[in-house]
Tab-separated table of C-alpha atoms in Angstrom:
chain	number	residue	atom	x	y	z
A	1	MET	CA	4.288	-29.997	3.057
A	2	ASN	CA	6.806	-27.035	2.918
A	3	ILE	CA	4.648	-24.060	2.089
A	4	ARG	CA	5.671	-21.588	-0.616
A	5	THR	CA	3.726	-18.903	-1.755
A	6	ARG	CA	4.648	-15.812	-3.720
A	7	PHE	CA	3.467	-12.303	-5.117
A	8	ALA	CA	3.899	-11.454	-8.752
A	9	PRO	CA	3.185	-8.185	-9.500
A	10	SER	CA	3.641	-6.626	-12.997
A	11	PRO	CA	5.998	-3.474	-13.143
A	12	THR	CA	3.633	-1.380	-14.993
A	13	GLY	CA	2.761	0.958	-12.375
A	14	TYR	CA	2.920	1.586	-8.625
A	15	LEU	CA	1.981	-1.282	-5.896
A	16	HIS	CA	-1.858	-0.820	-5.623
A	17	ILE	CA	-3.895	-1.458	-2.853
A	18	GLY	CA	-5.367	-4.903	-4.341
A	19	GLY	CA	-2.005	-5.980	-5.075
A	20	ALA	CA	-0.775	-5.040	-1.424
A	21	ARG	CA	-3.694	-6.984	0.088
A	22	THR	CA	-2.585	-10.188	-2.235
A	23	ALA	CA	0.973	-9.823	-1.198
A	24	LEU	CA	-0.015	-9.864	2.464
A	25	PHE	CA	-2.476	-12.817	2.599
A	26	SER	CA	0.444	-14.643	0.664
A	27	TRP	CA	3.163	-13.278	3.312
A	28	LEU	CA	0.687	-14.178	6.234
A	29	TYR	CA	0.240	-17.995	5.096
A	30	ALA	CA	3.672	-18.571	4.696
A	31	ARG	CA	4.366	-16.819	7.884
A	32	LYS	CA	1.854	-18.580	9.822
A	33	HIS	CA	3.071	-22.147	8.482
A	34	GLY	CA	6.817	-21.510	8.565
A	35	GLY	CA	7.112	-21.366	4.936
A	36	THR	CA	8.644	-19.389	2.240
A	37	PHE	CA	7.487	-16.031	0.669
A	38	ILE	CA	8.664	-15.395	-2.835
A	39	LEU	CA	8.607	-11.949	-4.848
A	40	ARG	CA	8.667	-12.425	-8.561
A	41	ILE	CA	8.593	-9.406	-10.721
A	42	GLU	CA	6.478	-10.088	-14.107
A	43	ASP	CA	7.911	-7.678	-16.419
A	44	THR	CA	7.760	-9.972	-19.702
A	45	ASP	CA	5.518	-6.739	-21.128
A	46	LEU	CA	8.654	-5.063	-22.337
A	47	GLU	CA	6.789	-2.245	-23.903
A	48	ARG	CA	4.887	-1.298	-20.360
A	49	SER	CA	7.491	-2.362	-17.727
A	50	THR	CA	9.834	0.196	-15.985
A	51	VAL	CA	12.468	0.323	-13.777
A	52	GLU	CA	10.655	3.098	-11.959
A	53	SER	CA	7.810	0.608	-11.340
A	54	VAL	CA	10.054	-1.973	-10.055
A	55	ASN	CA	11.384	0.313	-7.568
A	56	ALA	CA	7.908	1.535	-6.689
A	57	ILE	CA	6.967	-1.928	-6.032
A	58	LEU	CA	9.978	-3.015	-3.850
A	59	GLU	CA	9.679	0.277	-2.225
A	60	GLY	CA	6.189	-0.203	-1.251
A	61	MET	CA	7.034	-3.985	0.011
A	62	THR	CA	9.916	-2.292	2.305
A	63	TRP	CA	7.687	0.168	3.779
A	64	LEU	CA	4.931	-2.602	4.612
A	65	GLY	CA	7.317	-4.723	6.263
A	66	LEU	CA	6.516	-7.568	3.976
A	67	GLU	CA	9.976	-9.269	3.731
A	68	TYR	CA	10.539	-11.921	1.203
A	69	GLU	CA	12.811	-14.957	1.515
A	70	GLU	CA	13.533	-15.382	-2.006
A	71	GLY	CA	13.601	-13.081	-4.924
A	72	PRO	CA	12.934	-10.754	-6.410
A	73	PHE	CA	13.272	-12.890	-9.474
A	74	TYR	CA	12.757	-11.392	-12.929
A	75	GLN	CA	10.790	-13.169	-15.869
A	76	THR	CA	13.314	-11.184	-18.474
A	77	GLU	CA	15.859	-13.098	-17.016
A	78	ARG	CA	14.336	-16.408	-17.578
A	79	PHE	CA	13.531	-16.413	-21.267
A	80	GLY	CA	16.063	-19.200	-21.907
A	81	ARG	CA	14.330	-21.543	-19.531
A	82	TYR	CA	10.821	-20.438	-21.197
A	83	LYS	CA	11.880	-21.371	-24.638
A	84	GLU	CA	13.141	-24.781	-23.091
A	85	VAL	CA	9.662	-25.537	-21.623
A	86	ILE	CA	8.063	-24.290	-25.345
A	87	LYS	CA	10.209	-26.537	-26.885
A	88	GLN	CA	9.329	-29.437	-24.548
A	89	LEU	CA	5.638	-28.977	-25.160
A	90	LEU	CA	6.245	-28.788	-29.122
A	91	GLU	CA	8.246	-31.938	-29.054
A	92	THR	CA	5.678	-33.859	-26.844
A	93	GLY	CA	2.766	-32.799	-29.044
A	94	HIS	CA	1.042	-30.511	-26.380
A	95	ALA	CA	1.806	-27.425	-28.352
A	96	TYR	CA	1.918	-26.416	-31.999
A	97	HIS	CA	2.908	-23.661	-34.394
A	98	CYS	CA	-0.039	-21.610	-35.582
A	99	TYR	CA	0.582	-19.643	-38.974
A	100	CYS	CA	-2.644	-17.892	-38.936
A	101	SER	CA	-2.778	-14.225	-39.793
A	102	LYS	CA	-4.366	-11.429	-37.852
A	103	GLU	CA	-6.951	-10.950	-40.788
A	104	GLU	CA	-7.941	-14.683	-40.685
A	105	LEU	CA	-8.393	-14.541	-36.917
A	106	ASP	CA	-10.503	-11.448	-37.243
A	107	GLU	CA	-12.560	-13.085	-39.806
A	108	LEU	CA	-12.957	-16.076	-37.709
A	109	ARG	CA	-14.123	-14.250	-34.602
A	110	THR	CA	-16.691	-12.166	-36.740
A	111	ARG	CA	-18.119	-15.337	-38.137
A	112	GLN	CA	-18.559	-16.911	-34.764
A	113	MET	CA	-20.116	-13.595	-33.209
A	114	GLU	CA	-22.686	-13.342	-36.423
A	115	ASN	CA	-23.684	-17.034	-35.559
A	116	LYS	CA	-23.808	-16.340	-31.708
A	117	GLU	CA	-21.011	-18.513	-30.960
A	118	LYS	CA	-18.464	-18.251	-28.207
A	119	PRO	CA	-15.306	-16.353	-30.003
A	120	ARG	CA	-12.438	-19.045	-29.736
A	121	TYR	CA	-9.672	-20.292	-31.910
A	122	ASP	CA	-10.685	-23.479	-33.827
A	123	GLY	CA	-7.494	-25.244	-33.859
A	124	ARG	CA	-7.206	-24.996	-37.991
A	125	CYS	CA	-3.408	-25.174	-37.606
A	126	ARG	CA	-3.424	-28.381	-35.046
A	127	GLN	CA	-2.752	-30.629	-37.988
A	128	ARG	CA	-0.581	-28.150	-40.139
A	129	THR	CA	2.689	-29.715	-41.016
A	130	GLU	CA	4.203	-27.516	-43.390
A	131	PRO	CA	5.267	-23.947	-42.532
A	132	ARG	CA	3.820	-20.976	-44.409
A	133	GLN	CA	6.565	-18.981	-46.506
A	134	GLY	CA	7.149	-15.645	-44.929
A	135	VAL	CA	5.096	-16.029	-41.584
A	136	ALA	CA	6.547	-16.213	-38.032
A	137	PRO	CA	4.468	-18.333	-36.349
A	138	VAL	CA	3.157	-18.297	-32.671
A	139	VAL	CA	3.142	-21.410	-30.422
A	140	ARG	CA	-0.385	-22.411	-29.279
A	141	PHE	CA	-1.068	-25.067	-26.449
A	142	ARG	CA	-2.976	-27.944	-27.340
A	143	ASN	CA	-5.628	-27.941	-24.738
A	144	PRO	CA	-7.363	-31.385	-24.023
A	145	ASP	CA	-10.732	-31.996	-26.109
A	146	ASP	CA	-12.355	-33.791	-23.495
A	147	GLY	CA	-12.904	-33.931	-19.878
A	148	ALA	CA	-12.989	-31.013	-17.240
A	149	VAL	CA	-10.738	-28.917	-15.286
A	150	VAL	CA	-11.751	-28.921	-11.338
A	151	ILE	CA	-10.248	-26.182	-9.346
A	152	ASP	CA	-10.621	-26.937	-5.622
A	153	ASP	CA	-10.275	-23.349	-4.752
A	154	LYS	CA	-9.657	-22.148	-0.998
A	155	VAL	CA	-11.746	-19.158	-1.346
A	156	LYS	CA	-14.481	-19.789	-4.286
A	157	GLY	CA	-14.935	-23.576	-3.734
A	158	ARG	CA	-15.089	-26.126	-6.463
A	159	VAL	CA	-14.999	-24.516	-9.676
A	160	VAL	CA	-15.452	-26.849	-12.837
A	161	VAL	CA	-14.685	-25.799	-16.298
A	162	SER	CA	-15.111	-27.995	-19.324
A	163	ASN	CA	-11.910	-28.188	-21.541
A	164	ALA	CA	-14.387	-27.665	-24.623
A	165	GLU	CA	-14.724	-24.353	-23.305
A	166	LEU	CA	-11.205	-23.525	-23.578
A	167	ASP	CA	-9.321	-22.883	-26.973
A	168	ASP	CA	-5.785	-23.349	-27.434
A	169	LEU	CA	-3.816	-20.461	-26.227
A	170	ILE	CA	-0.842	-18.949	-27.269
A	171	ILE	CA	2.213	-19.348	-24.997
A	172	ALA	CA	4.770	-18.061	-27.277
A	173	ARG	CA	4.296	-15.023	-29.760
A	174	SER	CA	5.956	-14.858	-33.138
A	175	ASP	CA	8.876	-13.184	-31.969
A	176	GLY	CA	9.901	-16.245	-29.503
A	177	SER	CA	8.925	-14.657	-26.252
A	178	PRO	CA	6.608	-16.173	-23.927
A	179	THR	CA	3.194	-14.902	-23.034
A	180	TYR	CA	1.860	-14.479	-19.446
A	181	ASN	CA	0.098	-17.944	-19.024
A	182	LEU	CA	3.102	-19.930	-19.993
A	183	SER	CA	5.540	-17.838	-17.886
A	184	VAL	CA	3.759	-18.146	-14.896
A	185	VAL	CA	3.268	-21.850	-15.000
A	186	VAL	CA	7.157	-22.530	-15.787
A	187	ASP	CA	7.658	-20.001	-12.738
A	188	ASP	CA	5.478	-21.620	-10.355
A	189	LEU	CA	6.909	-25.127	-11.210
A	190	ASP	CA	10.564	-24.075	-11.181
A	191	MET	CA	10.033	-22.105	-7.739
A	192	ARG	CA	8.025	-25.028	-6.144
A	193	VAL	CA	5.033	-22.863	-5.375
A	194	THR	CA	2.531	-24.462	-3.168
A	195	HIS	CA	-0.143	-21.955	-2.855
A	196	VAL	CA	-0.891	-19.388	-5.379
A	197	ILE	CA	-3.081	-16.657	-3.414
A	198	ARG	CA	-4.341	-14.088	-6.162
A	199	GLY	CA	-7.150	-12.015	-7.157
A	200	ASP	CA	-10.207	-13.441	-8.609
A	201	ASP	CA	-9.498	-11.573	-11.931
A	202	HIS	CA	-7.225	-14.360	-12.807
A	203	LEU	CA	-9.605	-17.302	-12.077
A	204	ASN	CA	-10.203	-17.478	-15.862
A	205	ASN	CA	-6.534	-18.435	-16.379
A	206	THR	CA	-6.358	-21.026	-13.812
A	207	PRO	CA	-7.676	-23.845	-15.959
A	208	ARG	CA	-5.649	-23.028	-18.694
A	209	GLN	CA	-2.435	-22.959	-16.450
A	210	MET	CA	-3.295	-26.020	-14.808
A	211	ASN	CA	-3.740	-27.896	-18.040
A	212	ILE	CA	-0.233	-26.754	-19.137
A	213	LEU	CA	1.181	-28.045	-15.936
A	214	LYS	CA	-0.306	-31.236	-16.345
A	215	ALA	CA	1.134	-31.373	-19.694
A	216	LEU	CA	4.471	-31.111	-18.238
A	217	GLY	CA	3.696	-33.647	-15.532
A	218	ALA	CA	4.089	-31.519	-12.813
A	219	ALA	CA	2.104	-31.140	-9.170
A	220	VAL	CA	-0.753	-28.182	-9.778
A	221	PRO	CA	-0.415	-25.797	-6.733
A	222	ILE	CA	-3.601	-25.154	-4.446
A	223	TYR	CA	-5.308	-22.030	-5.645
A	224	ALA	CA	-7.029	-19.412	-3.481
A	225	HIS	CA	-8.880	-16.444	-5.609
A	226	VAL	CA	-9.255	-13.463	-3.460
A	227	PRO	CA	-12.371	-11.174	-4.278
A	228	MET	CA	-11.690	-7.636	-5.913
A	229	ILE	CA	-11.917	-4.460	-3.643
A	230	LEU	CA	-14.475	-1.785	-4.633
A	231	GLY	CA	-14.945	1.710	-4.085
A	232	ALA	CA	-17.549	3.048	-1.796
A	233	ASP	CA	-19.930	3.428	-4.892
A	234	GLY	CA	-19.843	-0.029	-5.406
A	235	ALA	CA	-17.165	-0.013	-8.542
A	236	ARG	CA	-13.883	-1.598	-8.583
A	237	LEU	CA	-11.175	0.594	-6.787
A	238	SER	CA	-9.438	3.012	-9.146
A	239	LYS	CA	-7.970	6.346	-9.132
A	240	ARG	CA	-10.947	8.241	-9.283
A	241	HIS	CA	-11.612	6.872	-5.440
A	242	GLY	CA	-8.512	8.365	-4.178
A	243	ALA	CA	-5.472	7.075	-2.834
A	244	VAL	CA	-5.048	3.495	-4.547
A	245	SER	CA	-1.052	3.698	-4.314
A	246	VAL	CA	0.624	2.052	-1.088
A	247	MET	CA	3.546	4.747	-1.239
A	248	GLN	CA	0.550	7.511	-1.504
A	249	TYR	CA	-0.796	6.352	1.650
A	250	ARG	CA	2.656	7.022	3.093
A	251	ASP	CA	2.931	10.294	1.757
A	252	GLU	CA	-0.696	11.078	3.343
A	253	GLY	CA	0.755	10.172	6.816
A	254	TYR	CA	-0.310	6.700	7.428
A	255	LEU	CA	1.511	4.379	9.292
A	256	PRO	CA	2.404	0.736	7.381
A	257	GLU	CA	0.630	-1.061	10.055
A	258	ALA	CA	-2.475	0.695	10.053
A	259	LEU	CA	-2.666	0.239	6.468
A	260	LEU	CA	-1.714	-3.726	6.740
A	261	ASN	CA	-4.298	-3.790	9.442
A	262	TYR	CA	-7.183	-2.125	7.301
A	263	LEU	CA	-5.981	-4.365	4.381
A	264	VAL	CA	-6.361	-7.572	6.139
A	265	ARG	CA	-10.107	-6.695	7.169
A	266	LEU	CA	-10.739	-6.461	3.583
A	267	SER	CA	-12.380	-9.820	2.695
A	268	TRP	CA	-11.092	-11.498	5.973
A	269	SER	CA	-12.290	-11.529	9.510
A	270	HIS	CA	-11.749	-13.289	13.110
A	271	GLY	CA	-14.825	-12.900	15.069
A	272	ASP	CA	-15.352	-9.292	15.595
A	273	GLN	CA	-11.759	-8.452	16.336
A	274	GLU	CA	-10.999	-4.849	14.424
A	275	ILE	CA	-7.447	-4.407	15.774
A	276	PHE	CA	-4.660	-6.921	14.823
A	277	SER	CA	-1.061	-6.665	15.589
A	278	VAL	CA	1.043	-8.418	12.771
A	279	ASP	CA	1.835	-11.173	15.308
A	280	GLU	CA	-1.865	-11.623	15.523
A	281	MET	CA	-2.560	-11.313	11.870
A	282	ILE	CA	-0.126	-14.186	11.274
A	283	GLY	CA	-1.485	-16.418	14.365
A	284	LEU	CA	-4.948	-16.068	13.258
A	285	PHE	CA	-4.687	-15.849	9.261
A	286	GLU	CA	-6.404	-18.919	7.384
A	287	ILE	CA	-7.339	-18.858	4.008
A	288	GLU	CA	-10.616	-20.599	4.597
A	289	ASP	CA	-11.741	-17.516	6.294
A	290	ILE	CA	-11.470	-15.022	3.427
A	291	ASN	CA	-14.915	-13.883	2.265
A	292	VAL	CA	-16.186	-14.758	-1.219
A	293	SER	CA	-17.801	-11.555	-1.790
A	294	ALA	CA	-16.008	-8.197	-2.598
A	295	SER	CA	-15.326	-5.634	0.121
A	296	SER	CA	-15.778	-1.905	-0.123
A	297	PHE	CA	-12.955	0.501	0.713
A	298	ASN	CA	-13.839	3.036	3.568
A	299	PRO	CA	-11.347	5.757	3.861
A	300	ASP	CA	-12.797	6.921	7.145
A	301	LYS	CA	-12.097	3.481	8.908
A	302	LEU	CA	-8.513	3.377	7.492
A	303	LEU	CA	-8.197	7.062	9.288
A	304	TRP	CA	-9.620	5.935	12.697
A	305	LEU	CA	-7.184	2.720	12.446
A	306	ASN	CA	-4.301	5.253	11.596
A	307	HIS	CA	-5.285	7.466	14.765
A	308	HIS	CA	-5.518	4.295	16.826
A	309	TYR	CA	-1.954	3.390	16.074
A	310	LEU	CA	-0.707	7.105	16.355
A	311	MET	CA	-2.005	6.826	20.099
A	312	HIS	CA	-1.031	3.310	21.057
A	313	SER	CA	2.082	2.696	19.008
A	314	ASP	CA	5.575	3.013	20.576
A	315	PRO	CA	6.397	6.584	20.214
A	316	LEU	CA	9.727	5.818	19.021
A	317	HIS	CA	8.373	3.759	15.918
A	318	VAL	CA	6.245	6.397	15.270
A	319	ALA	CA	8.870	9.219	15.436
A	320	HIS	CA	10.898	7.154	13.064
A	321	HIS	CA	8.165	7.658	10.448
A	322	LEU	CA	7.434	11.597	11.667
A	323	ARG	CA	10.897	12.250	11.059
A	324	TRP	CA	10.622	11.524	7.110
A	325	HIS	CA	7.513	13.920	6.953
A	326	LEU	CA	9.234	16.591	8.732
A	327	GLY	CA	12.104	16.338	6.369
A	328	GLN	CA	9.440	16.902	3.445
A	329	LEU	CA	8.871	20.188	5.006
A	330	GLY	CA	12.409	20.962	4.936
A	331	ILE	CA	12.889	20.649	8.731
A	332	ASP	CA	16.016	18.951	10.167
A	333	PRO	CA	14.238	17.068	13.113
A	334	SER	CA	17.952	17.630	15.060
A	335	ASP	CA	17.152	21.243	15.275
A	336	GLY	CA	14.678	21.167	17.864
A	337	PRO	CA	12.773	18.746	20.144
A	338	ASP	CA	13.224	15.297	19.934
A	339	PRO	CA	10.518	13.803	17.535
A	340	VAL	CA	9.703	11.156	20.048
A	341	ASP	CA	8.457	13.941	22.729
A	342	ILE	CA	6.554	15.464	19.821
A	343	VAL	CA	4.743	12.273	19.153
A	344	VAL	CA	3.671	12.153	22.710
A	345	ALA	CA	2.498	15.508	22.849
A	346	GLN	CA	0.741	15.695	19.375
A	347	ARG	CA	-0.739	12.213	18.902
A	348	GLU	CA	-4.060	12.659	20.501
A	349	ARG	CA	-5.264	15.738	18.240
A	350	ASN	CA	-3.661	14.603	15.146
A	351	LYS	CA	-4.963	11.602	12.813
A	352	THR	CA	-2.261	11.371	10.234
A	353	LEU	CA	1.690	12.051	10.442
A	354	VAL	CA	1.187	14.907	7.739
A	355	ASP	CA	-0.809	16.508	10.303
A	356	MET	CA	1.303	15.835	13.029
A	357	ALA	CA	4.254	17.108	10.935
A	358	LYS	CA	2.685	20.178	9.840
A	359	SER	CA	1.321	21.094	13.186
A	360	SER	CA	5.007	20.903	14.841
A	361	VAL	CA	6.590	23.042	12.535
A	362	PHE	CA	6.809	25.925	15.218
A	363	PHE	CA	8.682	23.842	17.527
A	364	TYR	CA	11.644	24.035	14.950
A	365	ARG	CA	11.626	27.073	12.975
A	366	ASP	CA	9.908	30.612	13.510
A	367	PHE	CA	6.628	31.200	11.649
A	368	GLU	CA	6.258	34.149	9.443
A	369	ASP	CA	2.679	35.310	10.334
A	370	TYR	CA	0.390	34.903	13.225
A	371	ASP	CA	-3.032	33.349	12.341
A	372	GLU	CA	-5.120	36.527	11.703
A	373	LYS	CA	-8.517	35.810	13.833
A	374	ALA	CA	-6.162	34.372	16.549
A	375	ALA	CA	-3.907	37.449	16.723
A	376	GLN	CA	-7.035	39.639	16.474
A	377	LYS	CA	-8.501	38.003	19.578
A	378	ASN	CA	-5.681	37.180	21.734
A	379	LEU	CA	-2.714	39.577	20.921
A	380	THR	CA	-4.182	42.791	22.482
A	381	ALA	CA	-3.108	45.723	24.742
A	382	ASN	CA	-4.157	44.104	27.791
A	383	SER	CA	-2.609	40.569	26.883
A	384	ALA	CA	0.752	42.394	26.204
A	385	LEU	CA	1.067	43.310	29.958
A	386	LEU	CA	0.362	39.641	30.930
A	387	LEU	CA	2.905	38.479	28.491
A	388	GLN	CA	5.596	40.931	29.597
A	389	ASP	CA	5.050	39.308	33.334
A	390	LEU	CA	4.969	36.039	31.615
A	391	ARG	CA	8.559	36.750	29.910
A	392	ASP	CA	10.075	37.748	33.055
A	393	SER	CA	8.727	35.013	35.261
A	394	LEU	CA	9.537	32.019	32.832
A	395	ASP	CA	13.081	33.953	32.086
A	396	ALA	CA	13.728	33.527	35.847
A	397	LEU	CA	13.225	30.009	35.963
A	398	PRO	CA	16.199	28.161	37.215
A	399	VAL	CA	14.648	24.782	35.647
A	400	TRP	CA	13.008	24.518	32.685
A	401	ASN	CA	10.322	21.690	32.511
A	402	LYS	CA	6.518	21.553	32.278
A	403	GLU	CA	5.940	21.535	36.020
A	404	ALA	CA	7.779	24.554	36.575
A	405	ILE	CA	6.348	25.910	33.569
A	406	HIS	CA	2.913	25.382	34.809
A	407	LEU	CA	3.531	26.765	38.339
A	408	CYS	CA	4.804	29.864	36.793
A	409	ILE	CA	1.934	30.415	34.420
A	410	ASP	CA	-0.573	29.684	37.093
A	411	SER	CA	1.333	32.128	39.550
A	412	VAL	CA	1.051	35.097	36.833
A	413	ALA	CA	-2.493	34.140	36.575
A	414	ARG	CA	-3.217	34.350	39.927
A	415	GLU	CA	-1.500	37.743	40.462
A	416	ALA	CA	-3.443	39.090	37.764
A	417	GLU	CA	-6.717	37.697	39.196
A	418	VAL	CA	-7.514	36.007	35.880
A	419	LYS	CA	-8.283	32.671	35.048
A	420	MET	CA	-5.585	30.337	33.752
A	421	GLY	CA	-7.006	30.439	30.033
A	422	VAL	CA	-6.561	33.944	29.850
A	423	VAL	CA	-2.804	34.193	30.315
A	424	ALA	CA	-2.405	30.722	28.512
A	425	GLN	CA	-4.124	31.482	24.908
A	426	PRO	CA	-2.348	34.762	24.443
A	427	LEU	CA	0.922	32.676	25.348
A	428	ARG	CA	-0.011	30.016	22.835
A	429	VAL	CA	-0.686	32.331	20.127
A	430	ALA	CA	2.757	34.275	20.868
A	431	VAL	CA	4.733	31.073	20.740
A	432	SER	CA	3.022	29.073	18.037
A	433	GLY	CA	1.185	31.622	15.839
A	434	THR	CA	-2.110	29.944	16.415
A	435	THR	CA	-4.675	28.668	19.039
A	436	VAL	CA	-3.835	25.319	18.777
A	437	SER	CA	-1.227	23.536	20.267
A	438	PRO	CA	-0.372	20.879	23.248
A	439	PRO	CA	-0.936	21.901	26.524
A	440	ILE	CA	0.863	25.089	26.829
A	441	ASP	CA	3.320	24.060	29.358
A	442	ILE	CA	4.210	21.274	27.384
A	443	THR	CA	4.344	23.409	24.856
A	444	LEU	CA	6.989	25.483	26.229
A	445	SER	CA	8.964	22.715	27.643
A	446	LEU	CA	9.564	21.552	24.189
A	447	LEU	CA	9.736	24.769	22.658
A	448	GLY	CA	12.863	25.627	25.046
A	449	LYS	CA	13.538	28.877	26.970
A	450	GLY	CA	15.277	30.567	24.610
A	451	LYS	CA	12.802	30.296	21.775
A	452	THR	CA	10.205	30.991	24.057
A	453	ILE	CA	11.494	34.320	25.507
A	454	SER	CA	11.981	35.341	21.907
A	455	ARG	CA	8.674	34.768	20.737
A	456	ILE	CA	7.045	36.396	23.617
A	457	ASN	CA	9.125	39.521	22.945
A	458	ARG	CA	8.107	39.269	19.294
A	459	ALA	CA	4.202	39.344	20.296
A	460	VAL	CA	4.655	42.228	22.567
A	461	SER	CA	6.380	44.191	19.687
A	462	PHE	CA	3.894	43.149	17.249
A	463	ILE	CA	1.128	44.551	19.735
A	464	LYS	CA	2.707	47.695	20.147
A	465	GLN	CA	3.185	48.188	16.580
A	466	LYS	CA	-0.382	47.312	15.872
A	467	SER	CA	-1.242	49.974	18.482
A	468	VAL	CA	0.942	52.520	16.754
A	469	THR	CA	-0.735	51.715	13.494
A	470	THR	CA	-4.529	51.863	14.507
A	471	GLY	CA	-4.268	54.203	16.893
């Protein structure tokens, strides 16, 4: 079998975490079996679908690296095909026109609920042969009366639904536009989809879609309905749980592979392994290993994974993403040290790229003010003398690298008969504005000789001005 999977989001908002996981599972399965992954935009909801949402979905897929072989296809470009299939179903007796008004259907529903019956359409228009004047009909699929639909779901197991429980669903609205269940069936048929991997909120649609496929004489794909994602409180994941948009995680400083690794572990596992490269995911993934029960989203675990990837990924790759975050802060990465070197220097103490970018701003542009507590403690009259000695020694260095800088700072400390930290901390505040930076020799080597000397001079002037003001 040539495996063909699809991801079919509706462009009514951003690419959310649940959708991204579904896309990932479908992508992995196709990749593992040398198959084809299809992207289909289900934009038949003309009132809610937007170009902005389409772009957000495409951007999210690109950022995650979930490349598709075919698509994106748009359902709004396939209305002619849907009308052909609706006509075919009408001609073969598998569908019929329904002229019932909203008031009639509301009355039917009210009566059924009063009788404690399951609300469902009763098929009253099945035998109608004459149109109702002035009424634009909908088209309903004539669901089989007898038998049952058997879904051999790869996640849920065997699910049996009696046809008596299914009513005649609408497959075309009164304006002729197709409904979701019809367009999905036609798309899966035409695109030769072999495996439908989607959220279990679609499980109720599956027997209806299978019956339509059978009415068309088409093969039924293999289904796998994955469980939903819950928040820490056990409720379905939503905006109130924090970031649920894929691109929001990008904006908050996560690497795409960290998010992919986290998503693949939501409802899927391989022993006790927690860290998976993309190649490992492809090699190990099987639909049958997806858990039946829902999984809870744990932001702390995602943050832990992100720090792992910052620490262990190729610095060149991390720097590619860091550049974007520096740009968001108005920084041109070419106006300072190579971001690759920044990554190596900063990755141990930063868990997100946002933190890394913010803590690295001083490498690229002068800071406005010193941290008040840091300056009060470290920029004193005593440290001014040390800073001046450091300035002179550093300025005289013929080679500017961390080894030479380290020896220089160590020499000044020994001459002053103080510990290295007594010299290094005022120097750190002088050049960065705070008490937190990479090791001081690495910090200065990245900052460069010119900026280092200039900022030491600024700190000395600050101390002298403070002395005049207070004394």
